[in-house]
Amino acid sequence: MHTSKISGLGYYVPENVVTNDDLSKMMDTNDEWIQERTGIKQRRHIKKGDGNSTSIMGVKAAKIAIERANVSKDDIELIIFATLSPDMYFPGGGVRVQDMLDMKTVPALDVRNQCSGFVYAISVADQFIKTGMYENVLVIGSENHSGGLDMTTRGRGVSVIFGDGAGAAVLTRSKEEGRGILSTHLHSQGAHAKELSLEGPSTEHWVPKIIEENPQESIPYYPYMNGQFVFKNAVARFSEVINEGLKANHLTAADINMLIPHQANLRISQFVQRQFKLSDDQVYNNIQKYGNTTAASIPIALTEAWEEGKINKGDLVVLAAFGSGFTWGSAIIRW
Ligand code: UT7
């Protein structure tokens, strides 16, 4: 039986720092409200002309991960690209990475699971490695949120939360039993699809057609979030799916060395931390610096935690995510 391990990690965030005070110049909001409700102090936004896009940031993160994995781009046999903000409506970001990294004609798969995108993506990568089909898989989570947010007071309940960035991991086949990705656990509940969504442009809200048929109709082309409903579901599902993962491996919360939660809201992470009785050193948070970067948040946080020496050989690392779909998932990793 093969197992997969994370052999390399990297991240990239745009240079442009946007503080809460910067946002208060664009909309009716303030630093106190944002920090109190979300913990966020600043985020990064792509700046016009800085040469970044969702796939370009993904490539920058991927280059670092590939180098650290000690493999070459030609050793990668599958690209999995998780995003809700692709450069183009189609094709997805994976093929653009294949092109920009000048890789062989390897398969490129896009994952559309929003905040759970990275957990879903590493689960897919893990299955391909476990079956023996591939040895090295590149997994990327990348988001350009700033390109599509409503930066007026109308959109403040959503726009202050999200930031841009990318994270990447190389998953490599390993023969060390009991180490690497022990298990992944994925869920969805489409009944709540609209509670956190961006409806258009899409086939149901096709801009040229709507304008032609009804020039007065407003097009729902900014993200919508029913914040309190999402919050309540998030805290419940995070706990559930972490417990599910621990139980499947006959482990308990006391075994966790590092929990990397999707950076949705610092209050959600703190709630989960209290539920599992974890210390500050056992939960990694960087939402204060980057906001919520959706599919990129876990790989950015995982990379930073690893770079800071907070994840060491033998540690039990738990990844957990919840978001639009609703989708949620966890990964239990023995480092
Ligand atoms: O990553 C995917 C998963 N996402 C999440 O898990 C996010 C979950 N939800 C949340 O994190 C929180 O619900 C938010 C941070 C989005 C909002 O916090 P909240 O405590 O639920 O606030 P609220 O939406 O109930 O709004 C409270 C008040 C409202 O004013 P009134 O009606 O009480 O007068 C809002 O209009 O705060 C107002 N408000 C703002 N005020 C200043 C909403 N956004 C802002 C803002 N600045 N940016």
Short mmCIF file of C-alpha atoms and ligand atoms in Angstrom, two decimals:
data_model
loop_
_atom_site.label_atom_id
_atom_site.label_comp_id
_atom_site.label_asym_id
_atom_site.label_seq_id
_atom_site.Cartn_x
_atom_site.Cartn_y
_atom_site.Cartn_z
CA MET A 1 0.00 0.00 0.00
CA HIS A 2 1.33 3.42 -0.96
CA THR A 3 0.87 6.49 1.19
CA SER A 4 1.40 10.13 0.29
CA LYS A 5 3.29 12.77 2.17
CA ILE A 6 3.62 16.50 1.72
CA SER A 7 7.16 16.85 0.39
CA GLY A 8 7.20 20.56 -0.42
CA LEU A 9 5.25 23.70 0.48
CA GLY A 10 5.22 27.27 -0.82
CA TYR A 11 3.11 30.40 -0.82
CA TYR A 12 2.90 33.76 -2.49
CA VAL A 13 0.94 36.87 -1.58
CA PRO A 14 0.87 40.14 -3.56
CA GLU A 15 2.97 42.98 -2.13
CA ASN A 16 0.10 45.43 -1.89
CA VAL A 17 -1.08 45.63 1.75
CA VAL A 18 -4.63 46.93 2.31
CA THR A 19 -5.37 47.90 5.92
CA ASN A 20 -8.76 48.26 7.55
CA ASP A 21 -8.23 52.03 7.51
CA ASP A 22 -7.65 51.86 3.74
CA LEU A 23 -11.03 50.12 3.37
CA SER A 24 -12.75 52.73 5.52
CA LYS A 25 -11.86 55.29 2.83
CA MET A 26 -13.82 53.25 0.26
CA MET A 27 -16.87 52.21 2.33
CA ASP A 28 -18.62 52.81 5.64
CA THR A 29 -16.57 50.50 7.84
CA ASN A 30 -13.88 50.84 10.49
CA ASP A 31 -10.88 49.06 11.96
CA GLU A 32 -12.64 48.36 15.26
CA TRP A 33 -15.65 46.59 13.64
CA ILE A 34 -13.46 44.46 11.37
CA GLN A 35 -10.99 43.42 14.10
CA GLU A 36 -13.70 42.73 16.66
CA ARG A 37 -15.84 40.57 14.35
CA THR A 38 -13.13 38.84 12.31
CA GLY A 39 -9.67 39.43 13.80
CA ILE A 40 -8.46 40.80 10.46
CA LYS A 41 -6.01 43.74 10.53
CA GLN A 42 -4.95 43.75 6.89
CA ARG A 43 -5.04 41.73 3.69
CA ARG A 44 -3.18 41.67 0.37
CA HIS A 45 -4.81 42.79 -2.86
CA ILE A 46 -3.45 42.42 -6.38
CA LYS A 47 -2.64 45.88 -7.69
CA LYS A 48 -3.41 46.75 -11.29
CA GLY A 49 -0.23 46.31 -13.28
CA ASP A 50 1.64 44.17 -10.71
CA GLY A 51 1.51 41.25 -13.13
CA ASN A 52 -0.46 38.92 -10.85
CA SER A 53 -3.50 36.78 -11.57
CA THR A 54 -4.95 33.72 -9.88
CA SER A 55 -2.88 31.32 -11.98
CA ILE A 56 0.27 33.48 -11.91
CA MET A 57 0.19 33.60 -8.09
CA GLY A 58 -0.38 29.84 -8.15
CA VAL A 59 2.72 29.39 -10.31
CA LYS A 60 4.82 31.51 -7.92
CA ALA A 61 3.74 29.37 -4.95
CA ALA A 62 4.17 26.15 -6.95
CA LYS A 63 7.77 26.95 -7.93
CA ILE A 64 8.74 27.21 -4.26
CA ALA A 65 6.88 24.00 -3.33
CA ILE A 66 8.48 22.06 -6.21
CA GLU A 67 11.96 23.24 -5.27
CA ARG A 68 11.46 22.35 -1.61
CA ALA A 69 10.12 18.92 -2.58
CA ASN A 70 13.43 18.34 -4.27
CA VAL A 71 11.78 17.31 -7.52
CA SER A 72 11.68 18.97 -10.93
CA LYS A 73 8.60 20.26 -12.72
CA ASP A 74 9.03 17.29 -15.07
CA ASP A 75 8.49 14.89 -12.16
CA ILE A 76 4.98 16.25 -11.58
CA GLU A 77 2.37 13.89 -13.04
CA LEU A 78 -0.85 15.70 -12.12
CA ILE A 79 -1.80 19.31 -11.36
CA ILE A 80 -4.80 20.01 -9.12
CA PHE A 81 -5.84 23.65 -8.97
CA ALA A 82 -8.38 24.80 -6.38
CA THR A 83 -10.00 28.21 -6.80
CA LEU A 84 -13.30 30.06 -6.90
CA SER A 85 -11.75 32.94 -8.80
CA PRO A 86 -10.19 31.55 -12.00
CA ASP A 87 -8.59 33.92 -14.52
CA MET A 88 -11.16 32.89 -17.11
CA TYR A 89 -14.68 31.45 -17.04
CA PHE A 90 -13.10 28.46 -18.79
CA PRO A 91 -10.65 26.80 -19.03
CA GLY A 92 -9.53 26.62 -15.42
CA GLY A 93 -6.25 27.56 -13.75
CA GLY A 94 -4.62 24.13 -13.90
CA VAL A 95 -3.92 24.23 -17.63
CA ARG A 96 -2.46 27.72 -17.32
CA VAL A 97 -0.03 26.42 -14.68
CA GLN A 98 0.92 23.53 -16.99
CA ASP A 99 1.72 26.10 -19.68
CA MET A 100 3.49 28.70 -17.52
CA LEU A 101 5.68 26.10 -15.82
CA ASP A 102 6.41 24.59 -19.23
CA MET A 103 5.46 21.16 -17.96
CA LYS A 104 4.88 17.95 -19.88
CA THR A 105 1.29 17.40 -21.08
CA VAL A 106 0.25 16.12 -17.67
CA PRO A 107 -3.41 16.17 -16.64
CA ALA A 108 -4.68 19.36 -14.99
CA LEU A 109 -7.77 19.23 -12.83
CA ASP A 110 -9.63 22.20 -11.35
CA VAL A 111 -11.42 21.82 -8.02
CA ARG A 112 -14.43 24.07 -7.36
CA ASN A 113 -14.95 23.72 -3.65
CA GLN A 114 -14.26 27.23 -2.43
CA CYS A 115 -12.94 27.39 1.15
CA SER A 116 -12.73 23.59 1.28
CA GLY A 117 -10.93 23.52 -2.08
CA PHE A 118 -7.48 22.72 -0.75
CA VAL A 119 -8.67 19.89 1.51
CA TYR A 120 -10.68 18.43 -1.38
CA ALA A 121 -7.67 18.82 -3.69
CA ILE A 122 -5.20 17.03 -1.43
CA SER A 123 -7.77 14.29 -0.91
CA VAL A 124 -7.94 13.76 -4.70
CA ALA A 125 -4.15 13.85 -4.95
CA ASP A 126 -3.88 11.34 -2.10
CA GLN A 127 -6.22 8.88 -3.86
CA PHE A 128 -4.19 9.01 -7.09
CA ILE A 129 -1.00 8.37 -5.14
CA LYS A 130 -2.49 5.61 -2.97
CA THR A 131 -3.65 3.63 -6.00
CA GLY A 132 -0.11 3.77 -7.37
CA MET A 133 -1.09 5.79 -10.42
CA TYR A 134 1.08 8.86 -9.72
CA GLU A 135 4.18 9.53 -7.66
CA ASN A 136 4.22 13.35 -7.51
CA VAL A 137 1.15 15.56 -7.59
CA LEU A 138 1.14 19.37 -7.47
CA VAL A 139 -1.74 20.87 -5.51
CA ILE A 140 -2.43 24.62 -5.65
CA GLY A 141 -4.97 26.85 -3.94
CA SER A 142 -5.08 30.38 -5.30
CA GLU A 143 -7.52 33.29 -5.21
CA ASN A 144 -7.85 36.73 -6.70
CA HIS A 145 -10.78 37.97 -4.64
CA SER A 146 -10.07 41.67 -4.97
CA GLY A 147 -10.84 41.53 -8.70
CA GLY A 148 -14.49 40.73 -7.98
CA LEU A 149 -15.54 42.32 -4.69
CA ASP A 150 -18.07 45.11 -4.19
CA MET A 151 -15.82 47.74 -2.61
CA THR A 152 -18.72 50.03 -1.66
CA THR A 153 -20.77 50.12 1.56
CA ARG A 154 -23.30 47.78 -0.10
CA GLY A 155 -20.68 44.98 -0.14
CA ARG A 156 -18.97 45.66 3.22
CA GLY A 157 -20.30 42.52 4.95
CA VAL A 158 -18.27 40.42 2.50
CA SER A 159 -15.55 42.61 1.02
CA VAL A 160 -13.64 43.40 4.23
CA ILE A 161 -13.07 39.70 4.87
CA PHE A 162 -11.41 38.43 1.72
CA GLY A 163 -7.82 38.72 0.50
CA ASP A 164 -5.67 37.50 -2.39
CA GLY A 165 -2.88 34.92 -2.37
CA ALA A 166 -1.78 31.42 -3.26
CA GLY A 167 -0.35 28.35 -1.59
CA ALA A 168 0.95 25.11 -3.02
CA ALA A 169 2.01 21.65 -1.95
CA VAL A 170 3.72 18.75 -3.66
CA LEU A 171 2.40 15.36 -2.57
CA THR A 172 4.83 12.50 -3.06
CA ARG A 173 4.49 8.74 -2.76
CA SER A 174 5.98 7.37 0.43
CA LYS A 175 6.54 3.87 1.75
CA GLU A 176 6.80 4.90 5.39
CA GLU A 177 3.80 3.33 7.04
CA GLY A 178 1.90 5.36 9.59
CA ARG A 179 3.24 8.64 8.21
CA GLY A 180 1.97 11.13 5.65
CA ILE A 181 -1.71 11.68 4.94
CA LEU A 182 -3.53 9.23 7.19
CA SER A 183 -7.04 10.05 5.98
CA THR A 184 -9.27 12.74 4.50
CA HIS A 185 -12.96 13.33 5.16
CA LEU A 186 -15.16 15.32 2.78
CA HIS A 187 -18.76 16.52 2.89
CA SER A 188 -21.26 18.71 1.07
CA GLN A 189 -24.76 20.08 1.66
CA GLY A 190 -26.06 21.82 -1.45
CA ALA A 191 -29.32 22.85 0.24
CA HIS A 192 -27.36 25.89 1.46
CA ALA A 193 -25.67 26.68 -1.86
CA LYS A 194 -27.08 30.20 -2.03
CA GLU A 195 -26.11 31.21 1.52
CA LEU A 196 -22.56 31.92 0.35
CA SER A 197 -22.44 32.30 -3.39
CA LEU A 198 -21.75 34.34 -6.48
CA GLU A 199 -24.58 33.70 -8.94
CA GLY A 200 -23.39 35.49 -12.01
CA PRO A 201 -22.00 35.61 -14.56
CA SER A 202 -23.18 32.07 -15.16
CA THR A 203 -25.50 30.26 -17.52
CA GLU A 204 -28.41 31.34 -15.29
CA HIS A 205 -27.21 34.93 -15.21
CA TRP A 206 -25.57 35.43 -18.57
CA VAL A 207 -24.74 39.10 -18.73
CA PRO A 208 -25.23 39.88 -22.43
CA LYS A 209 -28.57 38.03 -22.48
CA ILE A 210 -29.91 39.72 -19.34
CA ILE A 211 -29.00 43.16 -20.63
CA GLU A 212 -30.59 42.42 -24.00
CA GLU A 213 -33.82 41.00 -22.51
CA ASN A 214 -34.21 43.34 -19.55
CA PRO A 215 -31.88 46.30 -19.36
CA GLN A 216 -33.21 47.21 -15.88
CA GLU A 217 -32.49 43.88 -14.15
CA SER A 218 -29.71 43.89 -11.60
CA ILE A 219 -27.15 41.17 -12.06
CA PRO A 220 -25.99 39.34 -8.92
CA TYR A 221 -22.35 39.52 -9.91
CA TYR A 222 -20.94 40.20 -6.44
CA PRO A 223 -20.56 37.51 -3.78
CA TYR A 224 -23.40 37.14 -1.31
CA MET A 225 -22.99 35.76 2.21
CA ASN A 226 -25.58 35.17 4.92
CA GLY A 227 -22.87 35.79 7.52
CA GLN A 228 -24.51 34.62 10.73
CA PHE A 229 -25.99 31.49 9.12
CA VAL A 230 -22.60 30.61 7.62
CA PHE A 231 -20.89 31.28 10.97
CA LYS A 232 -23.23 28.94 12.88
CA ASN A 233 -22.81 26.15 10.35
CA ALA A 234 -19.05 26.67 10.23
CA VAL A 235 -18.45 26.19 13.95
CA ALA A 236 -20.58 23.03 14.00
CA ARG A 237 -19.07 21.47 10.87
CA PHE A 238 -15.46 22.28 11.78
CA SER A 239 -15.82 20.40 15.05
CA GLU A 240 -17.74 17.53 13.49
CA VAL A 241 -15.27 16.86 10.70
CA ILE A 242 -12.21 17.15 12.96
CA ASN A 243 -13.78 14.61 15.32
CA GLU A 244 -14.62 12.36 12.38
CA GLY A 245 -10.98 12.39 11.25
CA LEU A 246 -9.60 11.76 14.74
CA LYS A 247 -12.02 8.91 15.36
CA ALA A 248 -11.19 7.23 12.04
CA ASN A 249 -7.56 7.07 13.16
CA HIS A 250 -8.28 6.09 16.78
CA LEU A 251 -6.90 9.43 17.96
CA THR A 252 -8.21 12.14 20.28
CA ALA A 253 -7.82 15.92 20.45
CA ALA A 254 -4.97 15.35 22.93
CA ASP A 255 -2.94 13.86 20.07
CA ILE A 256 -3.11 17.03 17.93
CA ASN A 257 0.18 18.93 17.63
CA MET A 258 -1.01 21.49 15.10
CA LEU A 259 -4.47 22.39 13.84
CA ILE A 260 -4.51 24.46 10.66
CA PRO A 261 -8.08 25.67 10.24
CA HIS A 262 -9.24 27.37 7.07
CA GLN A 263 -8.85 31.06 7.92
CA ALA A 264 -12.53 32.03 7.74
CA ASN A 265 -12.77 34.21 10.81
CA LEU A 266 -10.50 34.34 13.89
CA ARG A 267 -13.61 33.97 16.09
CA ILE A 268 -14.44 30.65 14.40
CA SER A 269 -10.88 29.36 14.91
CA GLN A 270 -10.94 30.42 18.56
CA PHE A 271 -14.27 28.69 19.09
CA VAL A 272 -12.88 25.46 17.62
CA GLN A 273 -9.70 25.84 19.70
CA ARG A 274 -11.78 26.05 22.90
CA GLN A 275 -13.91 23.08 21.92
CA PHE A 276 -10.86 20.87 21.47
CA LYS A 277 -9.05 22.41 24.49
CA LEU A 278 -6.01 23.30 22.38
CA SER A 279 -3.37 25.85 23.41
CA ASP A 280 -2.45 28.89 21.29
CA ASP A 281 0.64 26.97 20.09
CA GLN A 282 -1.53 24.16 18.74
CA VAL A 283 -3.64 26.30 16.38
CA TYR A 284 -2.13 28.35 13.57
CA ASN A 285 -3.84 31.61 12.61
CA ASN A 286 -2.68 34.20 10.10
CA ILE A 287 -6.03 35.69 9.07
CA GLN A 288 -4.89 38.86 10.89
CA LYS A 289 -2.36 39.45 8.07
CA TYR A 290 -4.05 38.03 5.00
CA GLY A 291 -7.82 37.96 5.58
CA ASN A 292 -9.73 34.99 4.26
CA THR A 293 -8.01 33.70 1.11
CA THR A 294 -10.48 30.82 0.55
CA ALA A 295 -8.73 27.89 -1.22
CA ALA A 296 -5.33 29.47 -0.55
CA SER A 297 -5.76 29.93 3.19
CA ILE A 298 -4.78 26.46 4.39
CA PRO A 299 -1.69 26.06 2.18
CA ILE A 300 -0.48 29.57 3.07
CA ALA A 301 -0.97 28.89 6.80
CA LEU A 302 0.56 25.41 6.56
CA THR A 303 3.62 26.80 4.76
CA GLU A 304 4.09 29.60 7.29
CA ALA A 305 3.70 27.23 10.24
CA TRP A 306 6.26 24.89 8.70
CA GLU A 307 8.66 27.76 7.90
CA GLU A 308 8.40 28.97 11.50
CA GLY A 309 9.45 25.52 12.73
CA LYS A 310 6.05 24.83 14.28
CA ILE A 311 5.58 21.54 12.44
CA ASN A 312 8.13 18.80 12.97
CA LYS A 313 8.65 15.19 12.00
CA GLY A 314 6.18 12.91 13.74
CA ASP A 315 3.70 15.70 14.59
CA LEU A 316 -0.01 15.13 14.13
CA VAL A 317 -1.23 17.91 11.85
CA VAL A 318 -4.94 18.42 11.27
CA LEU A 319 -6.34 20.50 8.40
CA ALA A 320 -9.99 21.49 8.51
CA ALA A 321 -12.16 23.65 6.28
CA PHE A 322 -15.73 24.83 5.82
CA GLY A 323 -17.23 27.09 3.20
CA SER A 324 -19.49 27.78 0.28
CA GLY A 325 -21.45 24.82 -1.05
CA PHE A 326 -21.73 24.19 1.80
CA THR A 327 -18.67 21.97 1.68
CA TRP A 328 -16.39 20.93 4.49
CA GLY A 329 -13.56 18.52 5.12
CA SER A 330 -10.55 17.51 7.17
CA ALA A 331 -7.19 15.87 6.61
CA ILE A 332 -5.28 14.00 9.29
CA ILE A 333 -1.54 14.03 8.64
CA ARG A 334 1.35 12.43 10.50
CA TRP A 335 4.27 14.67 9.49
O1 UT7 B 1 -14.77 31.25 4.50
C1 UT7 B 1 -16.04 30.73 4.28
C2 UT7 B 1 -16.86 30.72 5.46
N1 UT7 B 1 -17.14 32.07 5.90
C3 UT7 B 1 -17.39 32.27 7.15
O2 UT7 B 1 -17.30 31.38 7.94
C4 UT7 B 1 -17.84 33.65 7.58
C5 UT7 B 1 -18.91 33.51 8.63
N2 UT7 B 1 -19.51 34.76 9.06
C6 UT7 B 1 -18.83 35.73 9.70
O3 UT7 B 1 -17.62 35.63 9.86
C7 UT7 B 1 -19.60 36.90 10.26
O4 UT7 B 1 -20.98 36.66 10.14
C8 UT7 B 1 -19.25 38.26 9.58
C9 UT7 B 1 -17.86 38.69 10.01
C10 UT7 B 1 -19.35 38.13 8.09
C11 UT7 B 1 -20.23 39.35 10.02
O5 UT7 B 1 -20.24 39.48 11.42
P1 UT7 B 1 -21.62 39.49 12.21
O6 UT7 B 1 -21.29 39.65 13.61
O7 UT7 B 1 -22.39 38.25 11.82
O8 UT7 B 1 -22.30 40.81 11.67
P2 UT7 B 1 -23.71 41.00 10.94
O9 UT7 B 1 -23.64 40.53 9.54
O10 UT7 B 1 -24.80 40.48 11.81
O11 UT7 B 1 -23.82 42.57 10.92
C12 UT7 B 1 -23.92 43.34 12.14
C13 UT7 B 1 -24.00 44.82 11.79
C14 UT7 B 1 -25.03 45.14 10.73
O12 UT7 B 1 -25.58 46.40 11.05
P3 UT7 B 1 -27.00 46.51 11.81
O13 UT7 B 1 -27.98 45.84 10.93
O14 UT7 B 1 -26.82 45.82 13.12
O15 UT7 B 1 -27.19 47.99 11.93
C15 UT7 B 1 -24.24 45.28 9.46
O16 UT7 B 1 -24.84 46.11 8.52
O17 UT7 B 1 -22.74 45.23 11.23
C16 UT7 B 1 -22.95 45.88 9.97
N3 UT7 B 1 -21.80 45.61 9.11
C17 UT7 B 1 -20.70 46.35 9.13
N4 UT7 B 1 -20.35 47.45 9.82
C18 UT7 B 1 -19.12 47.98 9.60
C19 UT7 B 1 -21.65 44.59 8.23
N5 UT7 B 1 -20.44 44.67 7.67
C20 UT7 B 1 -19.82 45.76 8.21
C21 UT7 B 1 -18.56 46.34 8.01
N6 UT7 B 1 -18.25 47.44 8.74
N7 UT7 B 1 -17.63 45.84 7.17
#
